[in-house]
Short mmCIF file of C-alpha atoms in Angstrom, two decimals:
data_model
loop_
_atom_site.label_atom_id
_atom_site.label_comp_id
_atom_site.label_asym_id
_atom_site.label_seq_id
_atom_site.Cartn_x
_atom_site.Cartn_y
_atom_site.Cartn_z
CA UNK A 574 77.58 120.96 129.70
CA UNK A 575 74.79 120.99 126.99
CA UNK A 576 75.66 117.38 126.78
CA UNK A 577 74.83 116.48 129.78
CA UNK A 578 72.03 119.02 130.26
CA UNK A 579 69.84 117.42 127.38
CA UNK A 580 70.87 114.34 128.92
CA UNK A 581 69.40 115.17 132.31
CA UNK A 582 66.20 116.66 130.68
CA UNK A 583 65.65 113.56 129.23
CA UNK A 584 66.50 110.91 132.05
CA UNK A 585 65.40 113.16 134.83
CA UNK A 586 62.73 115.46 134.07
CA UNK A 587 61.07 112.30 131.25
CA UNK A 588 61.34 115.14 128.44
CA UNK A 589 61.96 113.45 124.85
CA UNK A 590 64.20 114.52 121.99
CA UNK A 591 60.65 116.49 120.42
CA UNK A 592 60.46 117.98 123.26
CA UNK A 593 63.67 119.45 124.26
CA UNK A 594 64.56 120.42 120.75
CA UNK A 595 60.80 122.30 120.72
CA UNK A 596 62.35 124.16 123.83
CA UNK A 597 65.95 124.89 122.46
CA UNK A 598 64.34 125.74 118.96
CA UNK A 599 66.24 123.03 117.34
CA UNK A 600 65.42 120.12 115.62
CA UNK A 601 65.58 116.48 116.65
CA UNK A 602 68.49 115.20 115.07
CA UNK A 603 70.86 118.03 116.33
CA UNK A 604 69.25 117.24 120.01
CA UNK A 605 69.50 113.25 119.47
CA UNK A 606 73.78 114.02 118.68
CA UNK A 607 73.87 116.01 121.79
CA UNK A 608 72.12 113.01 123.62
CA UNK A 609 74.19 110.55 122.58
CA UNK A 610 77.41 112.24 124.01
CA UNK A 611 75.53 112.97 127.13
CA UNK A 612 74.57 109.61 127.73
CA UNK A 613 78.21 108.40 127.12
CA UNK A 614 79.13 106.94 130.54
CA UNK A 615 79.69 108.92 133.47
CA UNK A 616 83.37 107.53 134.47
CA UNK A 617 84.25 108.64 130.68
CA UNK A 618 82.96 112.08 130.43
CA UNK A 619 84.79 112.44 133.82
CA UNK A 620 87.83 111.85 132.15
CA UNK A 621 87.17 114.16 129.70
CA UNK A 622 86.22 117.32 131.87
CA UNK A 623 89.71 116.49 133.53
CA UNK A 624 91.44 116.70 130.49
CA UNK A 625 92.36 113.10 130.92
CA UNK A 626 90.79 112.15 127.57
CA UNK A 627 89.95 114.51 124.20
CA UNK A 628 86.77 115.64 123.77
CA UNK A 629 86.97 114.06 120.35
CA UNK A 630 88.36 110.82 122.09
CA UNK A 631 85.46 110.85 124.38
CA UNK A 632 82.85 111.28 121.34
CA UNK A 633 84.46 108.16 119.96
CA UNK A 634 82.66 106.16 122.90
CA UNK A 635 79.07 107.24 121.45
CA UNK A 636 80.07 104.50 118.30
CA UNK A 637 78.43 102.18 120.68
CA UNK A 638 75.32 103.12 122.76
CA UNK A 639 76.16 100.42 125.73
CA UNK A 640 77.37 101.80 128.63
CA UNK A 641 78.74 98.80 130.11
CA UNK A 642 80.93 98.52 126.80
CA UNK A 643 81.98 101.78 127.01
CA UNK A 644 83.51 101.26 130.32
CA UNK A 645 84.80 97.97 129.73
CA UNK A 646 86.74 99.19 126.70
CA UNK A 647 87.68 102.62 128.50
CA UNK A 648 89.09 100.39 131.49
CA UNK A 649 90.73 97.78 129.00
CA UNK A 650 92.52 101.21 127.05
CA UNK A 651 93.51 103.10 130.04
CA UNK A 652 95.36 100.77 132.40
CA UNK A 653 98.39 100.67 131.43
CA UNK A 654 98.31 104.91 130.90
CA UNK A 655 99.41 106.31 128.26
CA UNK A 656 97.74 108.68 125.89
CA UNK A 657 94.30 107.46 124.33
CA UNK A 658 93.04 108.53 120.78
CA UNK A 659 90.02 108.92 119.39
CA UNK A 660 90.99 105.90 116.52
CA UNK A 661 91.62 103.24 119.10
CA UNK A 662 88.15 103.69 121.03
CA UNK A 663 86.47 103.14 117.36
CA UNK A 664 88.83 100.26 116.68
CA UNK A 665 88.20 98.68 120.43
CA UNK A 666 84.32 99.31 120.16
CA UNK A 667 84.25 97.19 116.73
CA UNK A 668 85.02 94.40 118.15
CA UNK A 669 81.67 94.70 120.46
CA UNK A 670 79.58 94.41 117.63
CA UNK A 671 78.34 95.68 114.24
CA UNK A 672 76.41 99.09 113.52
CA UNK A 673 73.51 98.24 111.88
CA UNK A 674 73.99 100.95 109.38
CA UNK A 675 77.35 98.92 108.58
CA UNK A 676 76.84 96.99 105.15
CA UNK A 677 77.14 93.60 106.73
CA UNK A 678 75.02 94.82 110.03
CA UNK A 679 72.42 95.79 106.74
CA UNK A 680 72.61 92.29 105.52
CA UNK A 681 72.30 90.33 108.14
CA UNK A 682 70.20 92.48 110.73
CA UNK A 683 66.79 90.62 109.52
CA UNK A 684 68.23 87.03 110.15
CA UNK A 685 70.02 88.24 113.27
CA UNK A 686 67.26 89.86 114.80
CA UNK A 687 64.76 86.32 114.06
CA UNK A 688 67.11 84.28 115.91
CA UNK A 689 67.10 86.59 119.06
CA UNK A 690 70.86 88.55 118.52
CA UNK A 691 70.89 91.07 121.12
CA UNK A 692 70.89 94.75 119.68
CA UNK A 693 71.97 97.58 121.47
CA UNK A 694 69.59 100.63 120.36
CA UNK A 695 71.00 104.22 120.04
CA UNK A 696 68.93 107.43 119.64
CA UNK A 697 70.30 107.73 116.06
CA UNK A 698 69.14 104.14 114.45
CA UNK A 699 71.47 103.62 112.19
CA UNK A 700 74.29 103.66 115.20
CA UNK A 701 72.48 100.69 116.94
CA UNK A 702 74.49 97.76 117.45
CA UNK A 703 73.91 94.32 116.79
CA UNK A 704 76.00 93.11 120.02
CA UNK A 705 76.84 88.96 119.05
CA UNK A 706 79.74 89.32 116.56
CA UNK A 707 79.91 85.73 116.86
CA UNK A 708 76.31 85.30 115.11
CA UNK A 709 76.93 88.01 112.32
CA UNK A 710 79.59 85.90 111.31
CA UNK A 711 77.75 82.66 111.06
CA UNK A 712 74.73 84.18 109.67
CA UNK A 713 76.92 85.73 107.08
CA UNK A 714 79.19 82.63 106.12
CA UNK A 715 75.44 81.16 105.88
CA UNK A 716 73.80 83.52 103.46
CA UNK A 717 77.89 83.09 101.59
CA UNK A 718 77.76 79.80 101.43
CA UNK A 719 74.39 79.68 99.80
CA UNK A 720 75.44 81.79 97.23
CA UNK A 721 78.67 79.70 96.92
CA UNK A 722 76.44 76.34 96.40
CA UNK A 723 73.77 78.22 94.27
CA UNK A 724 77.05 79.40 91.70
CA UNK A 725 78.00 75.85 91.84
CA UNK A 726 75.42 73.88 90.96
CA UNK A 727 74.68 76.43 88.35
CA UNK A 728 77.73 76.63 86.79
CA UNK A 729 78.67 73.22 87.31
CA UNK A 730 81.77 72.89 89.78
CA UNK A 731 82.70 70.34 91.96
CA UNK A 732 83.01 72.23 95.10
CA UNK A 733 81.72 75.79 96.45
CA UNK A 734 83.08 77.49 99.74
CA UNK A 735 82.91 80.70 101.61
CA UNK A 736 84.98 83.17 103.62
CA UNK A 737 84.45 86.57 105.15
CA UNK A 738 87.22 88.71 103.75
CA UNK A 739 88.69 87.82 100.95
CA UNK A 740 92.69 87.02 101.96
CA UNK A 741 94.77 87.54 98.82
CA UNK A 742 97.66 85.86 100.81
CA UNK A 743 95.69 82.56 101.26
CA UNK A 744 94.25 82.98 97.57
CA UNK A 745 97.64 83.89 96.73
CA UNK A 746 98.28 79.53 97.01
CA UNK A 747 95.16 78.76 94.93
CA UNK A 748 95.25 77.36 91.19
CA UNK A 749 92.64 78.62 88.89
CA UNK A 750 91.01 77.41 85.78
CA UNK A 751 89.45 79.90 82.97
CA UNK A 752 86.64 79.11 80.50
CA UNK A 753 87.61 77.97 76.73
CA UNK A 754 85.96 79.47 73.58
CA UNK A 755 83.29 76.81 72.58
CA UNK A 756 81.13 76.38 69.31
CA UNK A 757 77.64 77.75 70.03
CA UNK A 758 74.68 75.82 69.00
CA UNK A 759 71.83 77.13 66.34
CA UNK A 760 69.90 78.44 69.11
CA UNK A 761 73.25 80.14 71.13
CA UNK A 762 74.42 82.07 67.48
CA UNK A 763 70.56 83.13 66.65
CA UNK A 764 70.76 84.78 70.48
CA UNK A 765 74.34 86.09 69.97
CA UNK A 766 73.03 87.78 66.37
CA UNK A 767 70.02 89.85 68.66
CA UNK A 768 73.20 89.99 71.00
CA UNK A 769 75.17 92.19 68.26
CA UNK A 770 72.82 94.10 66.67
CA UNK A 771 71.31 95.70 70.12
CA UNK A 772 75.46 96.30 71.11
CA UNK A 773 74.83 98.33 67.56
CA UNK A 774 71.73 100.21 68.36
CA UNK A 775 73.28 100.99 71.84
CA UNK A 776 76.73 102.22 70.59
CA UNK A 777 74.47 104.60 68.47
CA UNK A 778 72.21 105.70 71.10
CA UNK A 779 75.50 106.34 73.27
CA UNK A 780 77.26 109.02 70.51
CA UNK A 781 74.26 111.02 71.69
CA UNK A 782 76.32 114.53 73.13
CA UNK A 783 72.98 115.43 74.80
CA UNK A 784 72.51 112.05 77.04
CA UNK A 785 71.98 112.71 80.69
CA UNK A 786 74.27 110.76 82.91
CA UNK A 787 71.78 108.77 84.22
CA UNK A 788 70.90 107.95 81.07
CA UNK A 789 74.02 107.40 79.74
CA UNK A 790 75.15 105.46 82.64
CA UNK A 791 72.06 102.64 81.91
CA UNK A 792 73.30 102.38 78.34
CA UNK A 793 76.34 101.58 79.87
CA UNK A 794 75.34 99.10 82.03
CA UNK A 795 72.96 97.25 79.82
CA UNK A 796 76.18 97.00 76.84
CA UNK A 797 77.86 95.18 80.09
CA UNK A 798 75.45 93.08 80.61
CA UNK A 799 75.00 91.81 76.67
CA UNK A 800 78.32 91.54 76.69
CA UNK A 801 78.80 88.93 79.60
CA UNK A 802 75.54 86.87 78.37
CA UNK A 803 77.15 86.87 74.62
CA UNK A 804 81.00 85.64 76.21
CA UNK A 805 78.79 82.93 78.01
CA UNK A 806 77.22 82.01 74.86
CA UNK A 807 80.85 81.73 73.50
CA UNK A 808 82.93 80.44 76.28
CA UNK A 809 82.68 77.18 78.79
CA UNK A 810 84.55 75.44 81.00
CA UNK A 811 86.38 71.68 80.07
CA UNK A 812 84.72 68.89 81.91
CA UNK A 813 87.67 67.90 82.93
CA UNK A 814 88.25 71.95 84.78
CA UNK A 815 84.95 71.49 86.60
CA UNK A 816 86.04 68.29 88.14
CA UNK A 817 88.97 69.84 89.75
CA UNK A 818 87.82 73.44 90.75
CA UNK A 819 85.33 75.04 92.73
CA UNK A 820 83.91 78.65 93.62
CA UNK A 821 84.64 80.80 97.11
CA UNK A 822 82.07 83.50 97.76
CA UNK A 823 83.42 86.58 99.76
CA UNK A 824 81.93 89.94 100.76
CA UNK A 825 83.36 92.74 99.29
CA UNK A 826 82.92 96.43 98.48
CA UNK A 827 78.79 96.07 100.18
CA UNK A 828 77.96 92.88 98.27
CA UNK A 829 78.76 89.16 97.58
CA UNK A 830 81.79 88.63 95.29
CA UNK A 831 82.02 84.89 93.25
CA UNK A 832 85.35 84.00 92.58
CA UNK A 833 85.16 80.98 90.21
CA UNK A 834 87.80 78.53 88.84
CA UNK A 835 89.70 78.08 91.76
CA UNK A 836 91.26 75.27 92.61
CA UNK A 837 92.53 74.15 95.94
CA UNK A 838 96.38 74.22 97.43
CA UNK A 839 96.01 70.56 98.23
CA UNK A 840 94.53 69.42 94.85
CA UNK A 841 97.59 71.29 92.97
CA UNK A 842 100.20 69.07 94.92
CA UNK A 843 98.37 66.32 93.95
CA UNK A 844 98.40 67.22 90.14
CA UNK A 845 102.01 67.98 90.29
CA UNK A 846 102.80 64.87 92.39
CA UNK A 847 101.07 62.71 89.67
CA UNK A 848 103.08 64.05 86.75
CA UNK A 849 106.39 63.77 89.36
CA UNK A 850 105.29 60.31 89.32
CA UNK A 851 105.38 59.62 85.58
CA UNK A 852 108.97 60.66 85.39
CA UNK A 853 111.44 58.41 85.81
CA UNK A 854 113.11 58.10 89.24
CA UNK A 855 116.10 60.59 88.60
CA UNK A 856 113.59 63.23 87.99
CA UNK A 857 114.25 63.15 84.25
CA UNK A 858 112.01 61.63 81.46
CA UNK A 859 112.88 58.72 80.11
CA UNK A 860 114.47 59.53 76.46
CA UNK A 861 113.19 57.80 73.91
CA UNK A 862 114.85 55.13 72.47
CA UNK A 863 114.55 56.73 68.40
CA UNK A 864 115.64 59.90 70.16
CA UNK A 865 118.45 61.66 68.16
CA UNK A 866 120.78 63.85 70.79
CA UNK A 867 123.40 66.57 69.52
CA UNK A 868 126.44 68.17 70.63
CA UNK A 869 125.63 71.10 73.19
CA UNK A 870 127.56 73.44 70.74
CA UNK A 871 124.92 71.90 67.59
CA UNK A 872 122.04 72.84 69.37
CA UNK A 873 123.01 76.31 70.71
CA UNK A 874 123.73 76.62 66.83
CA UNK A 875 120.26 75.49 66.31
CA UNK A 876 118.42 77.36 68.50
CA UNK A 877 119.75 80.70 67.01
CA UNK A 878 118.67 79.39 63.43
CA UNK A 879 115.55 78.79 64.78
CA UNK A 880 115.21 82.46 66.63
CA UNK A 881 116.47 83.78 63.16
CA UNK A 882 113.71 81.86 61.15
CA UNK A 883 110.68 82.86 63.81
CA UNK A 884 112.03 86.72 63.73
CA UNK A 885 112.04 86.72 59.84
CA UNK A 886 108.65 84.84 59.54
CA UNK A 887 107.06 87.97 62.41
CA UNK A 888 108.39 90.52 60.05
CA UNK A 889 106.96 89.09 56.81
CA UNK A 890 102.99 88.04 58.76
CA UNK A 891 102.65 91.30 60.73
CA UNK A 892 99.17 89.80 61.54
CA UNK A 893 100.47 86.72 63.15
CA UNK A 894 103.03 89.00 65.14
CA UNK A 895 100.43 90.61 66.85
CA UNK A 896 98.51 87.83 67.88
CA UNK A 897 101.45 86.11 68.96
CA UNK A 898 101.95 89.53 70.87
CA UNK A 899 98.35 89.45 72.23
CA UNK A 900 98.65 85.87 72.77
CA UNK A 901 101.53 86.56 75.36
CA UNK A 902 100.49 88.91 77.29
CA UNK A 903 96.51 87.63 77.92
CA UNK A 904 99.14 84.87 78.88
CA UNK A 905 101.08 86.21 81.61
CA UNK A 906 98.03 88.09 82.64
CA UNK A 907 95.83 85.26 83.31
CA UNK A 908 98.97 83.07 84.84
CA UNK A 909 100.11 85.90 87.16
CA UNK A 910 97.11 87.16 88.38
CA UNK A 911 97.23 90.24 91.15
CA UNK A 912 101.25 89.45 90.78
CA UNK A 913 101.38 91.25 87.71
CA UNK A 914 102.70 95.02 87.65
CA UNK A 915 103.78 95.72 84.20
CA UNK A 916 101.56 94.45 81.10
CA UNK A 917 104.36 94.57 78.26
CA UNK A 918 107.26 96.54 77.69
CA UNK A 919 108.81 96.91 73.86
CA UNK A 920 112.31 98.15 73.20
CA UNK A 921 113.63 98.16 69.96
CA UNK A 922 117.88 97.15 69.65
CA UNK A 923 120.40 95.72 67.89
CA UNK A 924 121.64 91.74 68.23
CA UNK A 925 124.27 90.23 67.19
CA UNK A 926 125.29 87.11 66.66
CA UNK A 927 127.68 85.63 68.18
#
């Protein structure tokens, strides 16, 4: 009833949000929430005084200020019966649109409002709807893409795409190529030096028991960022990587995410059809004619020698064991990607020899 009272007061008697919440002794955004239930269409709130619908389920509608989508969406959810929830309207209404307080609605709202997108304005702004989904999209594979090509042409790759959401399952097929260490020049190692004695400073200044957070989260933040610019300094990608790879720019998390390196499902079946190709037609290399072959038995023999010779050498260079160790698992890290669920796992046993 109050609902639909401040909605009357408003439509009928030309009384604005000020106003009625002057009379009710309430303040504006309390009486623009009422509003926007009570201007929920009239078919809908129907339903809901006949205990068709939830009350809840009916306050769902208000996600979109249209009227005409409201009913079109109630109509769509309701004719085949059944009981409606409050989840499904929001899901149904976000195909209608984008709230402009949504973080892509945000992004794109400036672009999208220059090129005459159609925005359907609620009492509360930041529930106001920008109502052509299909030119969100393009705007935002636009403003994506740019990014994409900017990355590119910075960083040297040969190609630069975009999509939406990032799909791991599609990514899942992609190759990917990872920057070398590289020998920085006189003026990369004079930067680096500045590089490592602020990281000093800062490490110093962040011991400090009586920092502020806020302070102690910019510390934080500016040892990430001398960090990145010295691994730049120090790393770089083969000539021959940037030929074959490329960057995809995605929006996640609020913000543009570069994923770099990557290197297309089509362009790995071509590198692994070329070195099919070298092979000889059975599938197997071609042995080499000085090529000395043993006995299977021989070189079982020899490849527990050798096991035995590589464990004794680890325990006598503990130094070189661990960075075989390390070596390993960055290995299997960087190879697997998001497959990987365990990072190492040491047991200690006895072998024998058989």
């Amino acid at each position: 009833d109050e609902f639909e009272a401040f909605a009357r007061m408003m439509e009928v008697d030309g009384q604005t949000p000020e106003t009625i919440a002057k009379t009710f002794g309430t303040t504006v955004a309390v009486v623009k929430g009422r509003l926007r239930y009570g201007l929920i269409h009239p078919d809908i709130r129907a339903a809901a005084r006949g205990k068709v619908i939830t009350l809840d389920t009916m306050k769902a509608f208000a996600e979109h200020p249209s009227q005409e989508a409201q009913r079109e969406v109630f109509e769509a959810l309701t004719k085949d019966g059944g009981y409606l929830q409050a989840y499904t309207v929001r899901q149904a209404l976000k195909s209608r649109g984008v709230q402009v307080s949504d973080d892509i609605g945000a992004f794109v709202r400036a672009d999208y409002e220059a090129r005459g997108g159609a925005v359907a304005a609620d009492l509360l702004e930041e529930h106001s709807v920008l109502e052509d989904a299909a030119l969100v999209e393009t705007i935002l594979l636009e403003k994506l893409g740019a990014a994409a090509e900017e990355a590119r042409i910075k960083l040297g790759f040969a190609w630069a795409d975009a999509m939406v959401r990032y799909d791991y399952a599609t990514m899942a097929n992609y190759g990917r190529v990872y920057p070398g260490p590289i020998e920085p020049d006189e003026a990369a190692q004079k930067r680096i030096d500045e590089i490592t004695a602020e990281l000093e400073k800062l490490q110093l200044e962040m011991e400090d028991e009586g920092l502020e957070d806020g302070a102690h989260n910019a510390l934080y933040e500016r040892v990430d960022a001398l960090e990145e610019e010295a691994r730049d300094l120090q790393e770089a990608y083969s000539a021959e990587d940037l030929a074959r790879s490329g960057v995809i720019a995605s929006w996640q998390g609020g913000q543009i995410t570069l994923h770099v390196g990557l290197i297309r499902p089509e362009d790995t079946v071509k590198e692994e059809g070329a070195r099919g190709s070298s092979a000889s037609p059975t599938g197997e290399e071609a042995p080499d004619s000085g090529e000395i072959t043993y006995p299977a038995s021989l070189a079982e023999d020899l490849k527990t020698e050798r096991a035995m010779a590589l464990g004794a050498a680890m325990a006598l260079y503990p130094e070189a064991t661990l960075d075989l160790t390390l070596f390993k698992l960055v290995s299997d890290v960087l190879a697997s990607g998001m497959s990987v669920t365990q990072a190492i796992k040491i047991d200690a046993r006895k072998e024998y020899r058989s």
